[in-house]
């Protein structure tokens, strides 16, 4: 129905909201979501926000949950009849979520998330849309803890400050920051392990995994996410050496003085001074190939434009991998349904990070 807002539903977790959330939800709308968990599991629902204009028996705007297996309903809920607890633990693998509105003046609407009783990672924490991690004993500051983040946190309301390398301001939306850091894929969610450490003076902004973070000031504490590596060295975060570069073509530029400038594949290495690699103008199906010299565990990629002097950059790209340089496999990410298109750069000087979840094991990357 036309009352549906942001929605991402998977068999193991998901996130849903009313239309326009957290702005005022529209008049005279209806929406129905059907949640289905794998057989033998049960659903856990977290109420991130239920702000519907109050009325008698929630007649004007309401949230109602129906369990078709047990013929049980929960609600209706609105501002004067809120859920008694932020988490609803059911004994059912199916649930129908109903949202309706008539005429009203105010209200942010609804924000819900869910996970299964045996979600991937088998964490002990329920799903949540919390902005802050649970309180930790103090001291020590660097105690690790774990939370479960449902799928669909990338597009919820709220800001993040910081970046994957330095960490995040502790006022950042936790699960959204986890997507930005590349420790979970937004379309899957999952268990997140992190630590709260001493804050820093300034948090630099970054664009990573389709999300912009903000530049933030000093905070008392910061969030550091930990990536799980299951393969031998090099560990997560280490820069991989490139043995050789190859490309479908390269541009031989002749400048205004008649001098040649070769934009060859070898100039594609991040941090190269001056101009970078560029394909021959007008060529189709262009690619850049990296030979890592041996089979590696590749957890992500950083791209940058040509330089401040030359305003060239790649806005989007696909990735393929090969173990022998002959047989190539397109990267399809965690969904596995179609080739993943990565969001690239929007200018010629900023760095953009994208994580591979799951990682790629290969020698060659295109």
mmCIF file of C-alpha atoms in Angstrom:
data_model
loop_
_atom_site.group_PDB
_atom_site.id
_atom_site.type_symbol
_atom_site.label_atom_id
_atom_site.label_comp_id
_atom_site.label_asym_id
_atom_site.label_seq_id
_atom_site.Cartn_x
_atom_site.Cartn_y
_atom_site.Cartn_z
ATOM 1 C CA UNK A 1 0.000 0.000 0.000
ATOM 2 C CA UNK A 2 0.954 3.670 -0.224
ATOM 3 C CA UNK A 3 1.824 3.869 3.480
ATOM 4 C CA UNK A 4 5.032 1.855 3.027
ATOM 5 C CA UNK A 5 8.361 3.564 3.563
ATOM 6 C CA UNK A 6 11.901 2.155 3.641
ATOM 7 C CA UNK A 7 11.681 -1.634 3.469
ATOM 8 C CA UNK A 8 14.304 -4.364 3.348
ATOM 9 C CA UNK A 9 13.076 -7.862 4.240
ATOM 10 C CA UNK A 10 15.246 -10.996 4.228
ATOM 11 C CA UNK A 11 14.624 -14.452 5.745
ATOM 12 C CA UNK A 12 16.926 -13.692 8.697
ATOM 13 C CA UNK A 13 16.460 -9.978 9.470
ATOM 14 C CA UNK A 14 15.094 -6.746 8.097
ATOM 15 C CA UNK A 15 13.966 -3.170 8.618
ATOM 16 C CA UNK A 16 10.725 -1.409 7.732
ATOM 17 C CA UNK A 17 9.183 2.020 8.269
ATOM 18 C CA UNK A 18 6.142 4.084 7.417
ATOM 19 C CA UNK A 19 6.309 6.440 4.469
ATOM 20 C CA UNK A 20 8.300 9.679 5.026
ATOM 21 C CA UNK A 21 9.766 8.445 8.335
ATOM 22 C CA UNK A 22 10.938 10.314 10.442
ATOM 23 C CA UNK A 23 8.888 13.076 8.826
ATOM 24 C CA UNK A 24 5.138 13.111 9.367
ATOM 25 C CA UNK A 25 3.465 10.069 7.852
ATOM 26 C CA UNK A 26 0.801 10.821 5.198
ATOM 27 C CA UNK A 27 -2.975 10.809 5.640
ATOM 28 C CA UNK A 28 -5.217 7.970 4.485
ATOM 29 C CA UNK A 29 -2.587 5.321 3.845
ATOM 30 C CA UNK A 30 -2.282 1.619 4.437
ATOM 31 C CA UNK A 31 0.612 -0.805 4.291
ATOM 32 C CA UNK A 32 1.028 -4.521 4.907
ATOM 33 C CA UNK A 33 4.350 -6.296 5.384
ATOM 34 C CA UNK A 34 4.603 -10.098 5.573
ATOM 35 C CA UNK A 35 7.611 -11.416 7.480
ATOM 36 C CA UNK A 36 8.715 -15.020 6.977
ATOM 37 C CA UNK A 37 11.539 -16.720 8.881
ATOM 38 C CA UNK A 38 12.961 -20.177 8.081
ATOM 39 C CA UNK A 39 10.938 -23.130 9.454
ATOM 40 C CA UNK A 40 11.901 -24.047 13.000
ATOM 41 C CA UNK A 41 12.890 -20.478 13.922
ATOM 42 C CA UNK A 42 10.890 -17.696 15.531
ATOM 43 C CA UNK A 43 10.782 -13.946 14.967
ATOM 44 C CA UNK A 44 12.054 -11.257 17.317
ATOM 45 C CA UNK A 45 10.708 -7.759 16.599
ATOM 46 C CA UNK A 46 12.272 -4.535 17.871
ATOM 47 C CA UNK A 47 10.210 -1.342 18.040
ATOM 48 C CA UNK A 48 12.622 1.386 17.005
ATOM 49 C CA UNK A 49 9.909 4.056 17.039
ATOM 50 C CA UNK A 50 6.112 4.094 17.286
ATOM 51 C CA UNK A 51 4.907 7.706 17.090
ATOM 52 C CA UNK A 52 1.345 7.734 15.762
ATOM 53 C CA UNK A 53 -1.132 10.488 16.636
ATOM 54 C CA UNK A 54 -3.172 9.360 19.667
ATOM 55 C CA UNK A 55 -6.839 8.461 19.373
ATOM 56 C CA UNK A 56 -9.308 6.274 21.216
ATOM 57 C CA UNK A 57 -8.335 2.630 20.621
ATOM 58 C CA UNK A 58 -5.853 3.961 18.045
ATOM 59 C CA UNK A 59 -8.719 4.316 15.576
ATOM 60 C CA UNK A 60 -7.148 7.106 13.495
ATOM 61 C CA UNK A 61 -3.612 5.698 13.081
ATOM 62 C CA UNK A 62 -2.435 2.298 14.212
ATOM 63 C CA UNK A 63 0.212 -0.394 14.108
ATOM 64 C CA UNK A 64 -1.069 -3.956 14.405
ATOM 65 C CA UNK A 65 0.934 -7.196 14.404
ATOM 66 C CA UNK A 66 -0.812 -10.451 13.497
ATOM 67 C CA UNK A 67 0.529 -13.974 14.030
ATOM 68 C CA UNK A 68 -1.317 -16.173 11.497
ATOM 69 C CA UNK A 69 0.062 -19.410 12.931
ATOM 70 C CA UNK A 70 -1.159 -18.812 16.495
ATOM 71 C CA UNK A 71 -4.132 -16.625 15.479
ATOM 72 C CA UNK A 72 -2.788 -13.939 17.839
ATOM 73 C CA UNK A 73 -2.609 -10.170 17.445
ATOM 74 C CA UNK A 74 -0.462 -7.547 19.157
ATOM 75 C CA UNK A 75 -1.822 -4.023 19.347
ATOM 76 C CA UNK A 76 -3.202 -1.816 17.983
ATOM 77 C CA UNK A 77 -0.431 0.605 18.958
ATOM 78 C CA UNK A 78 -0.261 4.401 18.739
ATOM 79 C CA UNK A 79 1.118 7.227 20.894
ATOM 80 C CA UNK A 80 -1.318 6.621 23.786
ATOM 81 C CA UNK A 81 -1.026 2.841 23.528
ATOM 82 C CA UNK A 82 2.665 2.073 22.974
ATOM 83 C CA UNK A 83 4.226 -1.406 23.158
ATOM 84 C CA UNK A 84 4.989 -2.395 26.757
ATOM 85 C CA UNK A 85 8.545 -3.453 25.852
ATOM 86 C CA UNK A 86 10.903 -2.449 23.021
ATOM 87 C CA UNK A 87 11.335 -6.107 22.014
ATOM 88 C CA UNK A 88 8.615 -8.599 21.093
ATOM 89 C CA UNK A 89 9.686 -12.255 21.203
ATOM 90 C CA UNK A 90 7.256 -14.459 19.289
ATOM 91 C CA UNK A 91 6.921 -18.211 18.919
ATOM 92 C CA UNK A 92 6.106 -17.933 15.240
ATOM 93 C CA UNK A 93 8.108 -17.941 12.027
ATOM 94 C CA UNK A 94 5.591 -15.681 10.273
ATOM 95 C CA UNK A 95 4.138 -12.300 11.116
ATOM 96 C CA UNK A 96 1.997 -9.729 9.331
ATOM 97 C CA UNK A 97 2.638 -6.056 10.116
ATOM 98 C CA UNK A 98 -0.256 -3.695 9.394
ATOM 99 C CA UNK A 99 -0.002 0.112 9.367
ATOM 100 C CA UNK A 100 -2.991 2.366 8.732
ATOM 101 C CA UNK A 101 -3.685 6.091 8.966
ATOM 102 C CA UNK A 102 -6.668 8.391 8.517
ATOM 103 C CA UNK A 103 -6.563 12.191 8.893
ATOM 104 C CA UNK A 104 -4.004 13.425 11.429
ATOM 105 C CA UNK A 105 -1.721 16.371 12.185
ATOM 106 C CA UNK A 106 1.469 14.970 13.706
ATOM 107 C CA UNK A 107 3.561 11.870 14.219
ATOM 108 C CA UNK A 108 6.825 10.463 12.894
ATOM 109 C CA UNK A 109 5.264 7.105 12.070
ATOM 110 C CA UNK A 110 6.845 3.724 12.744
ATOM 111 C CA UNK A 111 10.287 2.128 12.524
ATOM 112 C CA UNK A 112 10.678 -1.606 13.165
ATOM 113 C CA UNK A 113 13.406 -4.188 12.763
ATOM 114 C CA UNK A 114 13.380 -7.950 13.185
ATOM 115 C CA UNK A 115 15.645 -10.961 13.309
ATOM 116 C CA UNK A 116 15.190 -14.691 13.815
ATOM 117 C CA UNK A 117 15.938 -16.709 16.915
ATOM 118 C CA UNK A 118 18.785 -18.362 14.981
ATOM 119 C CA UNK A 119 20.018 -15.496 12.841
ATOM 120 C CA UNK A 120 23.428 -15.658 11.078
ATOM 121 C CA UNK A 121 26.224 -15.284 13.604
ATOM 122 C CA UNK A 122 24.113 -16.775 16.396
ATOM 123 C CA UNK A 123 24.659 -13.734 18.567
ATOM 124 C CA UNK A 124 22.967 -13.419 21.898
ATOM 125 C CA UNK A 125 21.682 -9.885 21.300
ATOM 126 C CA UNK A 126 18.303 -9.102 19.710
ATOM 127 C CA UNK A 127 18.012 -6.807 16.706
ATOM 128 C CA UNK A 128 17.892 -3.114 17.388
ATOM 129 C CA UNK A 129 17.804 0.343 15.879
ATOM 130 C CA UNK A 130 19.573 1.922 18.845
ATOM 131 C CA UNK A 131 21.699 4.997 18.278
ATOM 132 C CA UNK A 132 24.035 4.087 21.111
ATOM 133 C CA UNK A 133 25.676 0.808 22.123
ATOM 134 C CA UNK A 134 24.852 -0.649 25.538
ATOM 135 C CA UNK A 135 26.586 1.006 28.516
ATOM 136 C CA UNK A 136 29.978 -0.425 29.369
ATOM 137 C CA UNK A 137 31.795 -0.594 32.689
ATOM 138 C CA UNK A 138 34.277 2.238 33.105
ATOM 139 C CA UNK A 139 37.196 1.518 33.298
ATOM 140 C CA UNK A 140 38.396 -0.107 31.094
ATOM 141 C CA UNK A 141 37.542 1.937 27.990
ATOM 142 C CA UNK A 142 38.486 -0.650 25.358
ATOM 143 C CA UNK A 143 36.177 -3.485 26.425
ATOM 144 C CA UNK A 144 34.761 -5.347 23.418
ATOM 145 C CA UNK A 145 31.077 -6.107 23.066
ATOM 146 C CA UNK A 146 28.806 -7.555 20.415
ATOM 147 C CA UNK A 147 25.411 -6.567 18.995
ATOM 148 C CA UNK A 148 23.252 -7.862 16.163
ATOM 149 C CA UNK A 149 22.403 -5.435 13.345
ATOM 150 C CA UNK A 150 19.394 -6.235 11.156
ATOM 151 C CA UNK A 151 19.411 -5.860 7.383
ATOM 152 C CA UNK A 152 18.350 -2.468 6.062
ATOM 153 C CA UNK A 153 20.117 -0.053 8.447
ATOM 154 C CA UNK A 154 21.867 1.890 5.676
ATOM 155 C CA UNK A 155 18.838 4.031 4.827
ATOM 156 C CA UNK A 156 17.396 4.704 8.278
ATOM 157 C CA UNK A 157 17.414 8.225 9.693
ATOM 158 C CA UNK A 158 20.464 9.404 11.628
ATOM 159 C CA UNK A 159 24.070 10.502 11.158
ATOM 160 C CA UNK A 160 27.513 8.959 11.511
ATOM 161 C CA UNK A 161 30.798 10.747 12.180
ATOM 162 C CA UNK A 162 34.216 9.282 11.376
ATOM 163 C CA UNK A 163 35.586 6.629 9.041
ATOM 164 C CA UNK A 164 36.740 2.982 8.977
ATOM 165 C CA UNK A 165 40.392 3.758 9.723
ATOM 166 C CA UNK A 166 40.052 6.061 12.733
ATOM 167 C CA UNK A 167 36.718 4.909 14.176
ATOM 168 C CA UNK A 168 33.420 6.656 14.787
ATOM 169 C CA UNK A 169 32.057 9.212 17.202
ATOM 170 C CA UNK A 170 30.045 7.355 19.858
ATOM 171 C CA UNK A 171 26.907 9.383 19.018
ATOM 172 C CA UNK A 172 26.800 7.778 15.551
ATOM 173 C CA UNK A 173 23.953 5.418 14.629
ATOM 174 C CA UNK A 174 25.687 2.158 15.475
ATOM 175 C CA UNK A 175 24.414 -0.249 12.811
ATOM 176 C CA UNK A 176 24.592 2.399 10.090
ATOM 177 C CA UNK A 177 28.218 3.013 11.064
ATOM 178 C CA UNK A 178 28.852 -0.738 10.811
ATOM 179 C CA UNK A 179 27.706 -0.678 7.165
ATOM 180 C CA UNK A 180 29.929 2.355 6.491
ATOM 181 C CA UNK A 181 32.890 0.545 8.091
ATOM 182 C CA UNK A 182 32.346 -2.477 5.829
ATOM 183 C CA UNK A 183 31.957 -5.026 8.631
ATOM 184 C CA UNK A 184 28.461 -6.058 7.513
ATOM 185 C CA UNK A 185 26.528 -5.907 4.252
ATOM 186 C CA UNK A 186 23.367 -3.825 4.470
ATOM 187 C CA UNK A 187 21.360 -6.420 2.553
ATOM 188 C CA UNK A 188 22.209 -9.131 5.117
ATOM 189 C CA UNK A 189 22.940 -7.521 8.464
ATOM 190 C CA UNK A 190 24.799 -9.637 11.001
ATOM 191 C CA UNK A 191 26.723 -9.802 14.229
ATOM 192 C CA UNK A 192 29.011 -6.839 14.942
ATOM 193 C CA UNK A 193 31.948 -6.839 17.350
ATOM 194 C CA UNK A 194 33.307 -3.505 18.469
ATOM 195 C CA UNK A 195 35.086 -1.676 21.258
ATOM 196 C CA UNK A 196 34.587 1.683 22.913
ATOM 197 C CA UNK A 197 37.902 3.476 23.179
ATOM 198 C CA UNK A 198 39.030 6.955 24.137
ATOM 199 C CA UNK A 199 37.651 9.679 21.874
ATOM 200 C CA UNK A 200 39.733 11.829 19.546
ATOM 201 C CA UNK A 201 39.744 15.554 18.783
ATOM 202 C CA UNK A 202 38.398 15.408 15.219
ATOM 203 C CA UNK A 203 36.571 12.777 13.171
ATOM 204 C CA UNK A 204 37.195 13.091 9.432
ATOM 205 C CA UNK A 205 34.375 12.424 6.976
ATOM 206 C CA UNK A 206 34.561 9.710 4.324
ATOM 207 C CA UNK A 207 32.475 8.065 1.610
ATOM 208 C CA UNK A 208 32.445 4.292 2.008
ATOM 209 C CA UNK A 209 30.090 1.470 1.007
ATOM 210 C CA UNK A 210 27.513 3.878 -0.383
ATOM 211 C CA UNK A 211 27.355 6.074 2.738
ATOM 212 C CA UNK A 212 28.662 9.547 3.579
ATOM 213 C CA UNK A 213 29.882 10.181 7.105
ATOM 214 C CA UNK A 214 30.153 13.636 8.642
ATOM 215 C CA UNK A 215 33.114 15.571 9.982
ATOM 216 C CA UNK A 216 32.718 15.592 13.741
ATOM 217 C CA UNK A 217 34.255 17.230 16.786
ATOM 218 C CA UNK A 218 35.709 15.758 19.992
ATOM 219 C CA UNK A 219 33.776 13.027 21.776
ATOM 220 C CA UNK A 220 34.378 11.291 25.075
ATOM 221 C CA UNK A 221 34.548 7.879 23.425
ATOM 222 C CA UNK A 222 34.682 6.408 19.931
ATOM 223 C CA UNK A 223 33.524 3.172 18.335
ATOM 224 C CA UNK A 224 36.077 0.819 16.765
ATOM 225 C CA UNK A 225 34.690 -2.036 14.646
ATOM 226 C CA UNK A 226 36.557 -5.318 14.353
ATOM 227 C CA UNK A 227 36.582 -7.297 11.115
ATOM 228 C CA UNK A 228 36.642 -11.068 11.342
ATOM 229 C CA UNK A 229 39.408 -12.615 9.196
ATOM 230 C CA UNK A 230 39.389 -16.358 8.663
ATOM 231 C CA UNK A 231 42.291 -16.732 6.247
ATOM 232 C CA UNK A 232 46.084 -16.489 6.818
ATOM 233 C CA UNK A 233 48.073 -13.272 6.479
ATOM 234 C CA UNK A 234 47.855 -10.639 5.111
ATOM 235 C CA UNK A 235 45.303 -9.636 7.711
ATOM 236 C CA UNK A 236 42.305 -7.397 7.167
ATOM 237 C CA UNK A 237 43.383 -3.819 6.514
ATOM 238 C CA UNK A 238 46.842 -4.625 5.132
ATOM 239 C CA UNK A 239 47.514 -3.095 1.719
ATOM 240 C CA UNK A 240 48.130 -5.795 -0.893
ATOM 241 C CA UNK A 241 51.112 -5.450 -3.221
ATOM 242 C CA UNK A 242 50.331 -5.419 -6.956
ATOM 243 C CA UNK A 243 52.843 -7.354 -9.055
ATOM 244 C CA UNK A 244 51.726 -5.989 -12.436
ATOM 245 C CA UNK A 245 48.991 -3.807 -13.910
ATOM 246 C CA UNK A 246 47.242 -4.452 -17.205
ATOM 247 C CA UNK A 247 44.378 -2.679 -18.993
ATOM 248 C CA UNK A 248 42.067 -2.982 -21.964
ATOM 249 C CA UNK A 249 43.646 0.200 -23.385
ATOM 250 C CA UNK A 250 45.382 3.382 -22.320
ATOM 251 C CA UNK A 251 45.276 7.010 -23.356
ATOM 252 C CA UNK A 252 48.180 8.734 -25.097
ATOM 253 C CA UNK A 253 47.519 12.402 -24.409
ATOM 254 C CA UNK A 254 49.135 15.139 -26.455
ATOM 255 C CA UNK A 255 49.068 18.364 -24.445
ATOM 256 C CA UNK A 256 48.885 21.959 -25.690
ATOM 257 C CA UNK A 257 52.688 22.069 -26.121
ATOM 258 C CA UNK A 258 52.669 18.932 -28.266
ATOM 259 C CA UNK A 259 54.182 16.782 -25.509
ATOM 260 C CA UNK A 260 53.070 13.178 -25.027
ATOM 261 C CA UNK A 261 51.660 11.999 -21.719
ATOM 262 C CA UNK A 262 50.986 8.247 -21.387
ATOM 263 C CA UNK A 263 48.115 7.301 -19.033
ATOM 264 C CA UNK A 264 49.305 3.679 -18.841
ATOM 265 C CA UNK A 265 47.994 0.962 -16.514
ATOM 266 C CA UNK A 266 50.995 1.121 -14.167
ATOM 267 C CA UNK A 267 49.940 4.613 -13.118
ATOM 268 C CA UNK A 268 46.745 3.219 -11.555
ATOM 269 C CA UNK A 269 48.459 2.491 -8.211
ATOM 270 C CA UNK A 270 46.853 4.551 -5.437
ATOM 271 C CA UNK A 271 49.159 7.392 -4.412
ATOM 272 C CA UNK A 272 50.937 7.741 -7.764
ATOM 273 C CA UNK A 273 52.067 11.348 -8.239
ATOM 274 C CA UNK A 274 50.742 13.185 -11.278
ATOM 275 C CA UNK A 275 48.300 11.658 -13.736
ATOM 276 C CA UNK A 276 46.741 8.200 -13.334
ATOM 277 C CA UNK A 277 45.547 5.464 -15.682
ATOM 278 C CA UNK A 278 42.844 6.230 -18.233
ATOM 279 C CA UNK A 279 41.393 4.139 -21.016
ATOM 280 C CA UNK A 280 41.606 5.292 -24.615
ATOM 281 C CA UNK A 281 38.849 7.880 -25.188
ATOM 282 C CA UNK A 282 35.759 6.436 -26.833
ATOM 283 C CA UNK A 283 36.612 2.806 -26.057
ATOM 284 C CA UNK A 284 33.914 0.435 -24.794
ATOM 285 C CA UNK A 285 34.034 -2.316 -22.140
ATOM 286 C CA UNK A 286 37.140 -0.863 -20.530
ATOM 287 C CA UNK A 287 38.861 -2.633 -17.659
ATOM 288 C CA UNK A 288 41.865 -2.365 -15.381
ATOM 289 C CA UNK A 289 43.527 -5.587 -14.209
ATOM 290 C CA UNK A 290 45.643 -6.140 -11.089
ATOM 291 C CA UNK A 291 47.912 -9.193 -10.707
ATOM 292 C CA UNK A 292 48.642 -9.716 -7.005
ATOM 293 C CA UNK A 293 51.371 -12.250 -7.722
ATOM 294 C CA UNK A 294 49.705 -14.998 -5.689
ATOM 295 C CA UNK A 295 46.291 -15.935 -4.407
ATOM 296 C CA UNK A 296 45.135 -13.423 -1.757
ATOM 297 C CA UNK A 297 42.211 -12.748 0.549
ATOM 298 C CA UNK A 298 40.820 -9.445 -0.767
ATOM 299 C CA UNK A 299 38.467 -7.661 1.636
ATOM 300 C CA UNK A 300 37.930 -4.331 -0.099
ATOM 301 C CA UNK A 301 39.030 -1.690 -2.593
ATOM 302 C CA UNK A 302 39.836 2.034 -2.449
ATOM 303 C CA UNK A 303 39.473 4.189 -5.560
ATOM 304 C CA UNK A 304 40.460 7.769 -6.319
ATOM 305 C CA UNK A 305 40.248 10.095 -9.310
ATOM 306 C CA UNK A 306 43.114 11.237 -11.522
ATOM 307 C CA UNK A 307 44.312 14.142 -9.328
ATOM 308 C CA UNK A 308 43.311 17.726 -8.602
ATOM 309 C CA UNK A 309 44.929 18.854 -11.864
ATOM 310 C CA UNK A 310 42.876 16.464 -14.032
ATOM 311 C CA UNK A 311 39.196 16.264 -13.127
ATOM 312 C CA UNK A 312 38.621 12.632 -14.151
ATOM 313 C CA UNK A 313 37.124 9.873 -12.029
ATOM 314 C CA UNK A 314 35.082 6.648 -12.209
ATOM 315 C CA UNK A 315 31.518 6.987 -10.897
ATOM 316 C CA UNK A 316 30.645 3.266 -10.788
ATOM 317 C CA UNK A 317 32.231 -0.057 -11.644
ATOM 318 C CA UNK A 318 31.920 -3.837 -11.482
ATOM 319 C CA UNK A 319 34.546 -6.262 -10.211
ATOM 320 C CA UNK A 320 35.613 -9.653 -11.584
ATOM 321 C CA UNK A 321 38.196 -12.061 -10.183
ATOM 322 C CA UNK A 322 40.280 -14.946 -11.455
ATOM 323 C CA UNK A 323 42.668 -17.475 -9.959
ATOM 324 C CA UNK A 324 44.448 -18.274 -13.246
ATOM 325 C CA UNK A 325 44.008 -15.113 -15.360
ATOM 326 C CA UNK A 326 41.806 -16.961 -17.855
ATOM 327 C CA UNK A 327 38.541 -17.865 -16.182
ATOM 328 C CA UNK A 328 36.765 -14.852 -14.685
ATOM 329 C CA UNK A 329 33.986 -14.697 -12.125
ATOM 330 C CA UNK A 330 31.870 -11.534 -11.646
ATOM 331 C CA UNK A 331 31.459 -10.368 -8.066
ATOM 332 C CA UNK A 332 27.850 -10.614 -6.926
ATOM 333 C CA UNK A 333 28.181 -9.744 -3.256
ATOM 334 C CA UNK A 334 26.159 -11.261 -0.461
ATOM 335 C CA UNK A 335 22.890 -11.496 -2.421
ATOM 336 C CA UNK A 336 24.442 -13.619 -5.185
ATOM 337 C CA UNK A 337 21.650 -12.788 -7.634
ATOM 338 C CA UNK A 338 23.249 -10.315 -10.061
ATOM 339 C CA UNK A 339 26.571 -8.572 -10.658
ATOM 340 C CA UNK A 340 27.158 -5.933 -8.012
ATOM 341 C CA UNK A 341 27.675 -2.354 -9.177
ATOM 342 C CA UNK A 342 29.909 -0.438 -6.764
ATOM 343 C CA UNK A 343 29.385 3.267 -6.192
ATOM 344 C CA UNK A 344 32.608 5.059 -7.081
ATOM 345 C CA UNK A 345 33.847 8.627 -6.890
ATOM 346 C CA UNK A 346 32.073 11.967 -7.192
ATOM 347 C CA UNK A 347 35.234 14.059 -7.613
ATOM 348 C CA UNK A 348 38.838 13.637 -8.746
ATOM 349 C CA UNK A 349 40.582 13.894 -5.361
ATOM 350 C CA UNK A 350 38.563 12.062 -2.664
ATOM 351 C CA UNK A 351 39.116 8.413 -1.754
ATOM 352 C CA UNK A 352 36.140 6.022 -1.728
ATOM 353 C CA UNK A 353 36.157 2.649 0.031
ATOM 354 C CA UNK A 354 34.032 -0.394 -0.785
ATOM 355 C CA UNK A 355 34.133 -3.664 1.140
ATOM 356 C CA UNK A 356 33.858 -7.144 -0.346
ATOM 357 C CA UNK A 357 31.380 -9.087 1.799
ATOM 358 C CA UNK A 358 32.122 -11.944 1.445
ATOM 359 C CA UNK A 359 35.846 -11.440 0.615
ATOM 360 C CA UNK A 360 37.329 -12.422 -2.756
ATOM 361 C CA UNK A 361 39.977 -15.139 -2.854
ATOM 362 C CA UNK A 362 41.925 -14.689 -6.110
ATOM 363 C CA UNK A 363 45.182 -13.654 -7.735
ATOM 364 C CA UNK A 364 43.738 -11.416 -10.446
ATOM 365 C CA UNK A 365 41.188 -8.607 -10.092
ATOM 366 C CA UNK A 366 39.486 -6.592 -12.837
#
